[in-house]
Structures are given as C-alpha cells and as structure tokens.
XYZ file of N, CA and C in Angstrom:
777
model
N -22.980 6.140 15.567
C -23.585 5.172 15.008
C -23.817 5.539 13.580
N -23.315 4.135 12.828
C -23.485 4.626 11.484
C -24.732 4.197 10.680
N -24.837 5.100 9.786
C -26.109 4.829 9.049
C -26.075 3.750 7.973
N -26.918 2.664 7.962
C -26.806 1.617 6.962
C -27.873 1.695 5.895
N -27.659 1.415 4.804
C -28.668 1.459 3.655
C -28.595 -0.305 2.968
N -29.480 -0.736 3.191
C -29.859 -1.795 2.726
C -30.133 -2.305 1.492
N -30.469 -1.373 0.727
C -30.863 -1.080 -0.828
C -29.920 0.014 -1.603
N -28.599 -0.040 -1.211
C -27.780 1.036 -1.960
C -28.004 0.704 -3.670
N -28.014 -0.279 -4.161
C -28.158 -0.808 -5.468
C -29.756 -0.965 -5.756
N -30.629 -0.336 -4.971
C -31.774 -0.571 -5.543
C -32.627 -1.524 -5.152
N -33.591 -2.009 -5.854
C -34.408 -3.070 -5.819
C -33.858 -4.238 -6.675
N -32.752 -4.171 -7.264
C -32.434 -5.324 -8.129
C -31.604 -6.278 -6.986
N -31.108 -5.803 -6.144
C -30.301 -7.024 -4.948
C -31.240 -7.728 -4.272
N -32.253 -7.220 -3.868
C -33.164 -7.896 -2.923
C -34.126 -8.877 -3.982
N -34.479 -8.404 -4.955
C -35.323 -9.218 -5.941
C -34.534 -10.195 -6.889
N -33.329 -10.280 -7.104
C -32.455 -11.226 -7.121
C -32.200 -11.973 -6.371
N -31.598 -11.777 -5.245
C -31.069 -12.845 -4.154
C -32.706 -13.488 -3.777
N -33.656 -13.013 -3.776
C -34.952 -13.556 -3.465
C -35.427 -14.864 -4.362
N -34.747 -14.426 -5.888
C -35.132 -15.639 -6.974
C -34.133 -16.589 -6.733
N -32.767 -16.264 -6.262
C -31.723 -17.468 -6.133
C -31.970 -18.237 -5.076
N -32.630 -17.649 -4.073
C -33.006 -18.337 -2.687
C -34.272 -19.422 -3.257
N -35.261 -18.820 -4.045
C -36.193 -19.989 -4.449
C -35.858 -20.825 -5.403
N -34.585 -20.526 -6.101
C -34.088 -21.452 -7.255
C -33.174 -22.706 -6.566
N -32.385 -22.232 -5.354
C -31.698 -23.148 -4.683
C -32.836 -23.961 -3.868
N -33.888 -23.673 -3.357
C -34.907 -24.182 -2.399
C -35.569 -25.040 -3.332
N -35.911 -24.693 -4.702
C -36.961 -25.650 -5.503
C -36.011 -26.940 -5.954
N -34.769 -26.630 -6.344
C -33.818 -27.807 -6.683
C -33.613 -28.664 -5.279
N -33.286 -28.122 -4.131
C -32.930 -28.982 -2.994
C -34.162 -29.589 -2.440
N -35.111 -28.923 -2.353
C -36.598 -29.609 -2.235
C -37.013 -30.701 -2.971
N -36.680 -30.490 -4.219
C -37.228 -31.368 -5.295
C -35.815 -32.600 -5.267
N -34.871 -32.282 -4.915
C -33.901 -33.547 -4.673
C -34.204 -34.466 -3.441
N -34.884 -33.876 -2.516
C -35.286 -34.363 -1.427
C -36.299 -35.493 -1.410
N -37.144 -35.057 -2.338
C -38.018 -35.888 -2.907
C -37.643 -36.980 -3.667
N -36.941 -36.779 -4.814
C -36.097 -37.935 -5.311
C -35.609 -38.836 -4.374
N -34.903 -38.140 -3.044
C -34.169 -39.182 -2.390
C -35.363 -40.089 -1.807
N -36.382 -39.717 -1.317
C -37.516 -40.690 -0.765
C -37.950 -41.690 -1.588
N -37.968 -41.503 -2.903
C -37.822 -42.509 -3.812
C -37.250 -43.500 -4.121
N -35.807 -43.362 -3.625
C -34.644 -43.966 -4.060
C -33.999 -44.661 -2.675
N -33.141 -45.597 -3.217
C -32.510 -46.255 -2.180
C -30.994 -46.432 -2.251
N -30.252 -46.750 -1.312
C -28.840 -46.924 -1.560
C -27.778 -45.838 -1.602
N -26.970 -45.782 -2.704
C -26.319 -44.962 -3.044
C -27.208 -43.876 -3.761
N -28.156 -44.384 -4.421
C -28.886 -43.024 -5.086
C -29.370 -42.284 -4.156
N -30.013 -42.680 -3.068
C -30.518 -41.786 -2.268
C -29.573 -40.965 -1.562
N -28.524 -41.338 -1.254
C -27.309 -40.705 -0.469
C -26.875 -39.422 -1.424
N -26.994 -39.999 -2.893
C -26.370 -38.720 -3.681
C -27.659 -37.799 -4.024
N -28.730 -37.933 -4.017
C -30.033 -37.280 -4.114
C -29.964 -36.145 -3.038
N -29.730 -36.756 -1.690
C -29.481 -35.934 -0.608
C -28.229 -34.975 -0.421
N -27.437 -35.451 -0.899
C -26.141 -34.438 -1.063
C -26.206 -33.397 -1.961
N -27.049 -33.899 -3.033
C -27.354 -32.635 -4.014
C -28.513 -31.865 -3.554
N -29.334 -32.227 -2.787
C -30.332 -31.510 -2.437
C -29.386 -30.474 -1.092
N -28.542 -30.931 -0.527
C -27.773 -30.234 0.597
C -26.897 -29.159 -0.051
N -26.212 -29.430 -1.281
C -25.372 -28.457 -1.827
C -26.541 -27.105 -2.491
N -27.549 -27.875 -2.976
C -28.385 -26.849 -3.424
C -29.143 -26.062 -2.576
N -29.537 -26.100 -1.581
C -30.172 -25.402 -0.530
C -28.931 -24.543 0.143
N -27.954 -25.049 0.487
C -27.027 -24.436 0.947
C -26.434 -23.284 0.167
N -25.939 -23.748 -0.911
C -25.244 -22.608 -2.016
C -26.569 -21.773 -2.662
N -27.792 -22.203 -2.507
C -29.026 -21.131 -2.502
C -28.719 -20.135 -1.321
N -29.125 -20.576 -0.322
C -29.139 -19.618 0.826
C -27.978 -18.727 0.838
N -26.996 -19.332 0.652
C -25.184 -18.750 0.464
C -25.369 -17.351 -0.442
N -25.913 -17.762 -1.756
C -25.926 -16.756 -2.717
C -26.932 -15.838 -2.339
N -27.962 -16.082 -1.760
C -29.133 -14.960 -1.576
C -28.343 -14.088 -0.624
N -27.645 -14.409 0.385
C -27.121 -13.637 1.345
C -26.183 -12.653 0.756
N -25.713 -13.208 0.067
C -24.194 -12.140 -0.364
C -24.580 -11.378 -1.440
N -25.559 -12.039 -2.336
C -26.137 -10.864 -3.358
C -26.976 -9.836 -2.433
N -27.840 -9.915 -1.495
C -28.393 -9.081 -0.963
C -27.330 -8.093 -0.144
N -26.081 -8.676 0.478
C -25.078 -7.800 0.800
C -24.518 -6.819 -0.317
N -24.548 -7.255 -1.698
C -23.892 -6.374 -2.431
C -24.930 -4.805 -2.438
N -25.937 -4.977 -2.085
C -26.603 -3.707 -1.667
C -26.434 -2.776 -0.283
N -25.390 -3.741 0.499
C -25.273 -3.094 1.856
C -24.407 -1.865 1.994
N -24.576 -0.860 2.747
C -23.485 0.135 2.855
C -23.493 0.724 3.804
N -22.284 1.283 4.532
C -22.238 2.048 5.636
C -21.927 3.472 5.435
N -22.587 4.453 5.630
C -21.970 6.060 5.600
C -20.552 5.891 6.569
N -19.858 6.506 6.369
C -18.464 6.706 6.546
C -17.479 5.622 6.653
N -17.668 4.500 6.358
C -16.484 3.600 6.164
C -16.821 2.511 4.771
N -15.716 2.120 4.572
C -15.625 0.925 3.277
C -15.881 -0.207 3.702
N -16.532 -1.448 3.088
C -16.722 -2.496 3.507
C -15.669 -3.604 2.847
N -15.186 -4.527 3.475
C -14.396 -5.439 2.999
C -15.067 -6.914 3.442
N -14.562 -7.906 2.815
C -15.200 -9.148 3.201
C -13.757 -10.102 3.658
N -13.841 -10.966 4.846
C -12.751 -11.491 5.348
C -13.003 -13.221 4.318
N -11.901 -13.623 3.383
C -12.377 -14.343 2.415
C -12.390 -15.929 3.199
N -11.383 -16.357 3.908
C -11.720 -17.630 4.674
C -12.890 -17.729 5.526
N -13.536 -16.496 6.254
C -14.483 -16.646 6.698
C -15.991 -16.779 6.038
N -15.747 -16.150 4.451
C -17.043 -16.108 3.665
C -16.912 -17.433 3.288
N -15.805 -17.886 2.676
C -16.146 -19.201 2.467
C -16.513 -20.317 3.625
N -16.094 -19.973 4.927
C -16.396 -21.122 5.869
C -18.038 -21.158 6.100
N -18.561 -19.426 5.762
C -19.883 -19.319 5.923
C -20.764 -20.160 4.940
N -20.027 -20.555 3.476
C -20.692 -21.339 2.817
C -20.726 -22.871 3.033
N -19.621 -23.195 3.357
C -19.278 -24.647 3.902
C -20.086 -24.770 4.991
N -20.354 -24.165 6.047
C -21.423 -24.269 7.224
C -22.921 -24.254 6.721
N -23.314 -23.601 5.708
C -24.670 -23.702 5.313
C -24.799 -24.900 4.590
N -23.960 -25.437 4.042
C -24.002 -26.691 3.341
C -23.933 -27.698 4.231
N -23.048 -27.502 5.338
C -22.903 -28.630 6.045
C -24.238 -29.077 7.188
N -24.676 -27.906 8.072
C -26.022 -27.880 8.620
C -26.905 -28.116 8.050
N -27.300 -27.602 6.966
C -28.437 -27.944 6.097
C -28.254 -29.456 5.488
N -27.316 -30.103 5.359
C -27.019 -31.300 5.147
C -27.487 -32.395 6.301
N -27.112 -31.904 7.492
C -27.783 -32.604 8.657
C -29.091 -32.833 8.538
N -29.957 -31.648 8.587
C -31.267 -31.583 8.439
C -32.198 -32.273 7.347
N -31.255 -32.330 6.127
C -31.787 -32.888 4.936
C -31.796 -34.612 4.995
N -30.498 -34.775 5.666
C -30.194 -36.550 5.579
C -31.207 -36.917 6.738
N -31.496 -36.140 7.827
C -32.315 -36.510 9.140
C -33.910 -36.556 8.397
N -34.161 -35.637 7.339
C -35.607 -35.932 6.806
C -35.457 -37.217 5.720
N -34.327 -37.271 5.229
C -34.559 -38.455 4.130
C -34.007 -39.606 4.773
N -33.415 -39.828 6.012
C -33.232 -41.308 6.462
C -34.380 -41.686 7.856
N -35.150 -40.342 7.904
C -35.942 -40.947 9.611
C -37.047 -41.611 9.086
N -37.347 -42.483 10.258
C -38.150 -43.786 10.197
C -39.870 -42.671 10.397
N -39.737 -41.935 11.060
C -40.909 -41.031 11.439
C -40.710 -39.780 10.759
N -42.017 -39.699 9.666
C -42.110 -38.529 8.746
C -42.183 -37.161 9.285
N -42.997 -37.617 10.647
C -43.452 -36.241 11.525
C -42.019 -35.702 12.107
N -41.307 -36.791 12.849
C -40.008 -36.343 13.517
C -39.097 -35.881 12.406
N -38.788 -36.678 11.015
C -38.163 -36.086 10.112
C -38.494 -34.742 9.762
N -39.634 -34.207 9.482
C -39.979 -33.205 9.056
C -39.336 -31.731 10.228
N -39.567 -32.051 11.585
C -39.420 -31.348 12.576
C -37.931 -31.136 12.610
N -37.185 -32.124 12.707
C -35.722 -32.129 12.832
C -35.023 -31.559 11.354
N -35.974 -31.907 10.493
C -34.920 -31.453 9.044
C -35.337 -29.936 8.928
N -36.490 -29.462 9.251
C -36.603 -28.123 9.200
C -35.951 -27.438 10.259
N -35.678 -28.029 11.333
C -34.645 -27.097 12.484
C -33.447 -27.197 11.742
N -32.897 -28.134 11.174
C -31.740 -28.315 10.612
C -31.280 -27.186 9.744
N -32.552 -27.497 8.483
C -32.319 -26.302 7.428
C -32.288 -24.771 8.199
N -33.332 -24.674 9.293
C -33.435 -23.321 9.526
C -32.149 -22.690 10.122
N -31.576 -23.609 11.059
C -30.524 -23.404 11.744
C -29.116 -23.221 10.689
N -29.414 -23.974 9.337
C -28.140 -23.900 8.692
C -28.283 -22.427 8.181
N -29.554 -21.925 7.717
C -29.544 -20.538 7.326
C -28.951 -19.230 8.274
N -29.193 -19.563 9.476
C -28.857 -18.610 10.341
C -27.360 -18.600 10.520
N -26.689 -19.971 10.686
C -25.192 -20.053 10.781
C -24.750 -19.454 9.536
N -25.086 -19.666 8.588
C -24.405 -19.010 7.509
C -24.638 -17.556 7.742
N -25.600 -16.999 7.893
C -26.212 -15.840 7.992
C -25.018 -14.893 9.082
N -24.933 -15.320 10.185
C -23.979 -14.899 11.172
C -22.560 -15.047 11.092
N -22.295 -16.090 10.225
C -20.833 -16.495 10.062
C -20.510 -15.340 9.028
N -21.565 -15.100 7.565
C -21.056 -14.190 7.135
C -20.920 -12.722 7.449
N -21.738 -12.617 8.345
C -21.459 -11.116 8.979
C -20.028 -10.873 9.999
N -19.930 -11.983 10.322
C -18.629 -11.916 11.039
C -17.498 -11.904 10.256
N -17.567 -12.013 8.926
C -16.697 -11.701 7.636
C -16.474 -10.298 7.097
N -17.589 -9.663 7.668
C -17.138 -8.407 7.502
C -16.470 -7.038 7.968
N -15.533 -6.692 7.687
C -14.363 -5.575 7.797
C -14.741 -4.093 7.723
N -14.886 -3.535 8.472
C -15.075 -2.071 8.263
C -14.937 -1.532 9.658
N -14.655 0.076 9.568
C -14.229 0.886 10.594
C -15.079 1.245 11.696
N -15.308 -0.157 12.729
C -16.319 0.118 13.590
C -16.633 -1.274 13.928
N -17.669 -1.240 15.202
C -18.028 -2.498 15.766
C -19.514 -2.673 15.380
N -19.725 -4.102 14.947
C -21.299 -4.498 14.689
C -21.836 -4.989 15.763
N -22.827 -4.274 16.415
C -23.668 -5.179 17.497
C -24.948 -5.542 17.033
N -25.714 -6.596 17.894
C -26.971 -6.950 17.692
C -27.955 -6.527 18.472
N -28.934 -6.586 18.106
C -30.719 -7.002 19.057
C -30.826 -8.316 19.146
N -30.419 -8.432 20.513
C -30.686 -10.111 20.956
C -32.457 -10.842 20.519
N -33.208 -9.588 20.788
C -34.623 -10.453 20.460
C -34.882 -10.281 18.858
N -34.364 -9.496 18.002
C -34.386 -9.648 16.537
C -33.531 -11.002 16.325
N -32.288 -11.096 16.877
C -31.452 -12.340 16.401
C -32.484 -13.371 16.493
N -32.859 -13.447 17.793
C -33.909 -14.666 18.307
C -35.114 -14.851 17.036
N -35.679 -13.681 16.743
C -36.672 -13.941 15.800
C -36.147 -14.462 14.525
N -35.045 -13.935 14.062
C -34.609 -14.205 12.778
C -34.406 -15.840 12.752
N -34.094 -16.457 13.785
C -33.763 -17.606 13.602
C -35.058 -18.516 13.804
N -35.917 -17.804 14.576
C -37.381 -18.634 14.465
C -37.956 -18.691 13.290
N -37.630 -17.211 12.496
C -38.528 -17.396 11.456
C -37.843 -18.238 10.080
N -36.655 -18.761 10.366
C -35.791 -19.621 9.611
C -36.234 -20.838 9.491
N -36.392 -21.371 10.894
C -36.795 -22.494 11.431
C -38.026 -22.943 10.932
N -38.873 -22.156 11.185
C -40.622 -22.300 10.975
C -40.670 -22.596 9.611
N -40.441 -21.620 8.595
C -40.526 -21.648 7.419
C -39.984 -22.595 7.005
N -38.826 -22.937 6.874
C -38.144 -24.314 6.743
C -38.826 -25.429 6.669
N -39.377 -25.471 8.073
C -40.058 -26.742 8.531
C -41.389 -26.849 7.544
N -42.251 -25.688 7.307
C -43.157 -25.579 6.258
C -43.084 -25.972 5.200
N -41.699 -25.475 4.430
C -41.115 -25.822 3.392
C -41.018 -27.290 3.046
N -40.668 -27.963 4.035
C -40.194 -29.460 4.119
C -41.441 -30.316 4.161
N -42.389 -29.816 4.888
C -43.934 -30.355 4.927
C -44.460 -30.400 3.781
N -44.382 -29.343 3.368
C -45.321 -29.225 1.624
C -44.250 -30.372 0.870
N -42.909 -30.006 0.914
C -42.296 -31.127 0.102
C -42.717 -32.699 0.054
N -42.922 -32.943 1.412
C -43.353 -34.355 1.641
C -44.475 -34.603 1.270
N -45.414 -34.051 1.005
C -46.837 -34.323 0.591
C -47.266 -33.706 -0.811
N -45.756 -33.003 -1.331
C -46.276 -32.501 -2.611
C -46.877 -33.537 -3.772
N -47.739 -33.251 -4.602
C -48.418 -34.015 -5.392
C -48.307 -33.422 -6.784
N -48.036 -32.194 -7.092
C -47.958 -31.557 -8.239
C -46.913 -30.055 -8.392
N -46.777 -29.714 -9.264
C -46.083 -28.537 -9.773
C -46.303 -27.565 -8.812
N -47.845 -27.187 -8.785
C -48.320 -25.846 -8.178
C -47.833 -25.766 -6.621
N -47.958 -27.055 -6.072
C -47.310 -27.070 -4.435
C -46.317 -27.110 -4.349
N -45.245 -27.611 -5.341
C -43.715 -27.852 -5.256
C -43.440 -26.300 -5.631
N -43.942 -25.432 -6.236
C -43.581 -24.103 -6.505
C -44.165 -23.431 -5.241
N -44.823 -23.633 -4.637
C -45.304 -22.973 -3.252
C -44.280 -23.487 -2.287
N -43.931 -24.717 -2.082
C -42.903 -24.929 -1.289
C -41.735 -24.218 -1.216
N -41.053 -24.107 -2.777
C -39.898 -23.194 -2.829
C -39.985 -21.916 -2.649
N -41.183 -20.970 -2.843
C -41.436 -19.826 -2.322
C -41.387 -19.730 -0.988
N -41.995 -20.513 -0.309
C -42.078 -20.474 1.234
C -40.438 -20.416 1.766
N -40.078 -21.348 1.132
C -38.525 -21.680 1.417
C -37.420 -20.101 1.372
N -37.828 -19.840 0.062
C -37.138 -18.604 -0.271
C -37.559 -17.370 0.719
N -38.879 -17.342 0.795
C -39.383 -16.521 1.789
C -38.682 -16.294 3.070
N -38.528 -17.934 3.605
C -37.861 -17.959 4.972
C -36.341 -17.395 4.977
N -35.610 -17.584 3.860
C -34.092 -17.232 3.510
C -34.154 -15.700 3.634
N -34.934 -14.992 2.881
C -34.745 -13.684 2.540
C -35.431 -12.828 4.067
N -36.796 -13.635 4.643
C -37.206 -12.794 5.600
C -36.085 -12.788 7.173
N -35.486 -14.199 7.155
C -34.336 -14.356 7.910
C -33.416 -13.341 7.840
N -32.803 -12.871 6.531
C -31.597 -12.033 6.380
C -32.246 -10.741 6.688
N -33.457 -10.259 6.155
C -33.439 -8.784 6.618
C -33.964 -8.695 8.126
N -34.468 -9.662 8.576
C -34.806 -9.470 10.209
C -33.409 -9.471 10.746
N -32.560 -10.240 10.576
C -30.979 -10.130 11.060
C -30.285 -9.255 11.025
N -30.521 -8.259 9.635
C -30.131 -7.175 9.275
C -30.836 -5.933 10.192
N -31.795 -6.174 10.152
C -32.589 -4.985 11.151
C -32.031 -5.071 12.605
N -31.491 -6.366 13.017
C -31.015 -6.049 14.532
C -29.469 -5.839 14.545
N -29.154 -4.964 13.427
C -27.710 -4.921 13.357
C -27.495 -3.551 13.798
N -26.531 -2.977 14.699
C -26.045 -1.642 14.701
C -24.551 -1.610 14.459
N -24.286 -0.623 14.296
C -22.810 -0.463 13.612
C -22.268 1.029 14.969
N -21.384 0.932 15.584
C -20.718 1.878 16.104
C -19.245 2.217 15.433
N -19.439 3.332 14.546
C -18.198 3.911 13.836
C -16.622 4.299 14.714
N -15.956 3.867 13.941
C -14.484 4.263 14.675
C -13.688 4.982 13.456
N -14.081 5.920 13.141
C -13.398 6.335 11.829
C -11.825 6.335 12.035
N -11.385 5.780 10.677
C -10.058 5.595 10.429
C -9.625 5.735 8.897
N -8.363 6.017 8.607
C -7.679 6.006 7.155
C -6.907 4.894 6.891
N -6.908 3.895 7.929
C -6.430 2.677 7.586
C -6.887 1.771 6.836
N -5.972 1.064 5.884
C -6.696 0.132 4.838
C -7.229 -0.949 5.625
N -8.428 -1.395 5.073
C -8.956 -2.695 5.606
C -8.776 -3.761 5.008
N -8.408 -4.975 5.801
C -7.917 -6.130 5.223
C -9.346 -6.682 4.745
N -8.901 -7.776 3.562
C -10.205 -8.500 2.778
C -10.386 -8.061 1.475
N -11.547 -8.561 0.949
C -11.504 -8.475 -0.420
C -12.864 -7.706 -0.680
N -13.147 -6.641 -1.539
C -14.256 -6.070 -1.998
C -15.636 -7.136 -2.492
N -16.434 -6.600 -2.513
C -17.639 -7.469 -2.660
C -17.398 -7.836 -4.278
N -17.253 -6.807 -5.116
C -16.871 -7.302 -6.794
C -15.741 -8.093 -6.852
N -14.566 -7.946 -6.080
C -13.542 -8.814 -6.458
C -13.485 -10.328 -5.942
N -14.736 -10.476 -5.100
C -14.588 -11.860 -4.416
C -16.071 -12.478 -4.557
N -16.990 -11.770 -3.790
C -18.431 -12.108 -3.400
C -18.927 -12.075 -4.955
N -19.080 -11.525 -5.750
C -19.885 -11.529 -7.029
C -19.411 -12.565 -7.637
N -17.880 -12.559 -8.252
C -17.525 -13.629 -9.100
C -18.122 -15.183 -8.541
N -17.875 -15.596 -6.923
C -18.609 -16.687 -6.497
C -19.822 -16.828 -6.661
N -20.650 -15.725 -6.215
C -22.160 -15.929 -6.676
C -22.758 -16.357 -8.063
N -21.834 -15.620 -8.859
C -22.135 -16.231 -10.441
C -21.865 -17.331 -10.813
N -20.688 -18.197 -9.907
C -20.522 -19.544 -10.374
C -21.490 -20.362 -9.488
N -21.999 -19.837 -8.088
C -22.824 -21.023 -7.561
C -24.266 -20.615 -8.342
N -24.582 -19.552 -8.780
C -25.524 -19.521 -9.306
C -26.172 -20.364 -10.777
N -25.007 -20.160 -11.616
C -24.582 -21.304 -12.772
C -24.714 -22.503 -12.135
N -24.070 -22.937 -11.026
C -24.198 -24.375 -10.650
C -25.936 -24.487 -10.651
N -26.730 -23.800 -10.248
C -28.011 -24.140 -9.402
C -28.887 -24.120 -10.538
N -28.542 -23.319 -11.848
C -29.577 -23.410 -12.954
C -28.749 -24.753 -13.583
N -27.832 -24.947 -13.906
C -27.342 -26.041 -14.448
C -27.736 -27.334 -14.024
N -27.722 -27.338 -12.718
C -28.255 -28.550 -11.512
C -29.805 -28.679 -11.993
N -30.285 -27.792 -12.174
C -31.876 -27.508 -11.974
C -32.389 -28.097 -13.500
N -31.490 -27.845 -14.593
C -31.950 -28.390 -15.782
C -31.593 -30.002 -15.732
N -30.621 -30.419 -14.934
C -30.153 -31.621 -15.105
C -31.404 -32.558 -14.277
N -31.978 -32.182 -13.081
C -33.120 -32.581 -12.273
C -34.146 -32.536 -13.402
N -34.805 -31.419 -13.909
C -35.636 -31.681 -14.567
C -35.685 -32.582 -15.919
N -34.715 -32.698 -16.347
C -34.443 -33.858 -17.436
C -34.300 -35.133 -17.083
N -33.934 -35.377 -15.671
C -33.986 -36.779 -15.143
C -34.894 -37.426 -14.840
N -34.929 -38.926 -15.199
C -36.287 -39.762 -14.998
C -37.065 -39.289 -13.709
N -38.370 -39.264 -13.569
C -39.074 -38.948 -12.359
C -39.836 -40.418 -12.057
N -39.803 -40.378 -10.431
C -40.643 -41.795 -9.962
C -41.278 -41.197 -9.186
N -43.003 -41.701 -9.571
C -44.043 -41.123 -8.765
C -44.482 -42.291 -8.025
N -43.875 -43.213 -7.646
C -44.402 -44.578 -6.925
C -44.294 -44.187 -5.287
N -43.429 -43.298 -5.063
C -43.604 -43.120 -3.462
C -44.489 -42.050 -3.001
N -44.601 -41.026 -3.756
C -45.241 -39.916 -3.304
C -46.625 -40.171 -2.638
N -47.576 -41.019 -3.210
C -48.795 -40.980 -2.504
C -48.969 -41.823 -1.411
N -47.777 -42.716 -1.059
C -47.534 -43.369 0.111
C -46.788 -42.382 1.233
N -45.821 -41.925 0.769
C -45.110 -40.715 1.781
C -46.271 -40.075 2.137
N -47.136 -39.432 1.300
C -48.181 -38.548 1.728
C -49.140 -39.154 2.802
N -49.500 -40.496 2.479
C -50.507 -40.911 3.538
C -49.857 -41.455 4.731
N -48.489 -41.773 4.520
C -47.880 -41.914 5.788
C -47.849 -40.653 6.681
N -47.299 -39.717 6.128
C -47.145 -38.400 7.023
C -48.730 -38.206 7.769
N -49.720 -38.115 7.004
C -51.289 -37.675 7.333
C -51.478 -38.487 8.451
N -51.239 -39.978 8.347
C -51.673 -40.948 9.565
C -50.661 -40.523 10.826
N -49.510 -40.283 10.545
C -48.593 -40.051 11.744
C -48.890 -38.655 12.445
N -49.526 -37.676 11.524
C -49.767 -36.691 12.157
C -51.106 -36.954 12.832
N -52.206 -37.649 12.143
C -53.418 -38.010 12.981
C -53.078 -38.692 14.298
N -51.966 -39.617 14.608
C -51.756 -40.246 15.579
C -51.390 -39.409 16.754
N -50.648 -38.574 16.075
C -50.003 -37.577 16.957
C -50.966 -36.440 17.780
N -51.851 -35.969 16.983
C -52.840 -35.015 17.594
C -54.039 -35.833 18.194
N -54.054 -37.401 18.248
C -55.283 -38.077 18.668
C -55.161 -38.073 20.427
C-alpha cells in the first residue's frame, strides 16, 4: 500500500485551489443570473460563458490540488489526452445543468436538475482526471466514499444555484460562490480520501507528462481566462429588472410544492 500525501506542497495548493474554485463559481453563477435576464442569442452566450467558467474553475481547482499529491515509492505522470478530456467533460456536463437552469420553465425543477448536472460535472471531471494518473501501481476506491463525494457535489451545487436564483445583492452572490467552491473542494478531498494505491515497484519509465510540464501551464492559462472574464462581466452593463421576479417566482413554486 503506497503512502499518499495530499499536501506535499504545504497549504499553498489547497488554499489556491479553493480560491480558483470560488472565482470560477462566482463568475459562472453570475453569468447564469445574466442569462435569466436576457433573451435569444444573448441568453445562450451568457449560459455558454457560465459553463466555461464553472467547468474550467473546477478543473483548475482539481489539478492545482493535484500538484500537492504525491505517493511514496513511485513518480506520477499525467496522461495528456485523458487530462484534456476531463476538462471537456467538466464543461460539457456542467453546460447541461446550466442550460437546464437557464431554459427551464419551472424554477424549482431547473434548480434541482441544474444542481444535479453541475454536481455530476464536478464528479465526472474528478474521476476522469484521476484515470489520467500514471504510476507504478493500481488505484482503488472505497465505494461508500465515492458515493459520498458525488452526493456532496450535487447537494452543494444545488444550494449554490438556489442562492444564485434568489440573489439580490453582492453578499448573497459571494455566499453562493463560496458554497460552490466548498462543494468542489469538499468533493475533491472526499474523493481523494476514497483512494487506495497498491504499489508495483518498477524502474520502467512512465508515460505521460509531469505536472510542471503540462498541468501547471494549463492551469495558469485557465486561471488567467477566469480573472480576465471576471473583469469583463464586472464591467459589462447589469440588468436588475428580472431578479425580483425570478425570486418571487421561485418562492411561489416552493410554496406550491410544499403545500
């Protein structure tokens, strides 16, 4: 059994990864609100931007955290095609949830299905990213913790989306982003707690790229994209005309559902 260290780089990686998850979540959730205020092509474009922001944010969080992951007795390499696939999967599955929330007629149903899509996107990205690991050994998982990690992602993503749809100010917007960031980080470390590694010592070279050769440069690119896009969204004109109506509609539907 290989000893794993999730914080080999100290607290820099978990703190920075959480910050990136919050940035991507804040941007994506805000874009979702903008989409609810828009129509036609503008609505679609805001939802696409939301999907890219959340997807790239959770991917960046995962792989920054993985920069601090090490296993005694084996080097670690990353399969480049699978790593890229994990990014595309994150954006694609999150997009399904975000577009459901954006175009759904029932706000309650939209929140539930949107949160389910976003949460499953986090989980799909994580486990595809883990499949990209090459090391001298075999990776196993505790099924109970795997299920728990997926549940954490779905529940917290749904809570964040709910806060987004009823948000009326910067405080709740920040809370929603922190909740979503917590969902991603909690899911990641719960899923990593589920991991066990059976070493198979070998002197053979491992295929793939090191984290500094591939993961770090791509994470920097995506992080730059998130910060620049955040500036664009912050400076773009805002529309408040639908926020109160959205909140009122959501509350009415919740009352009807629980009546």
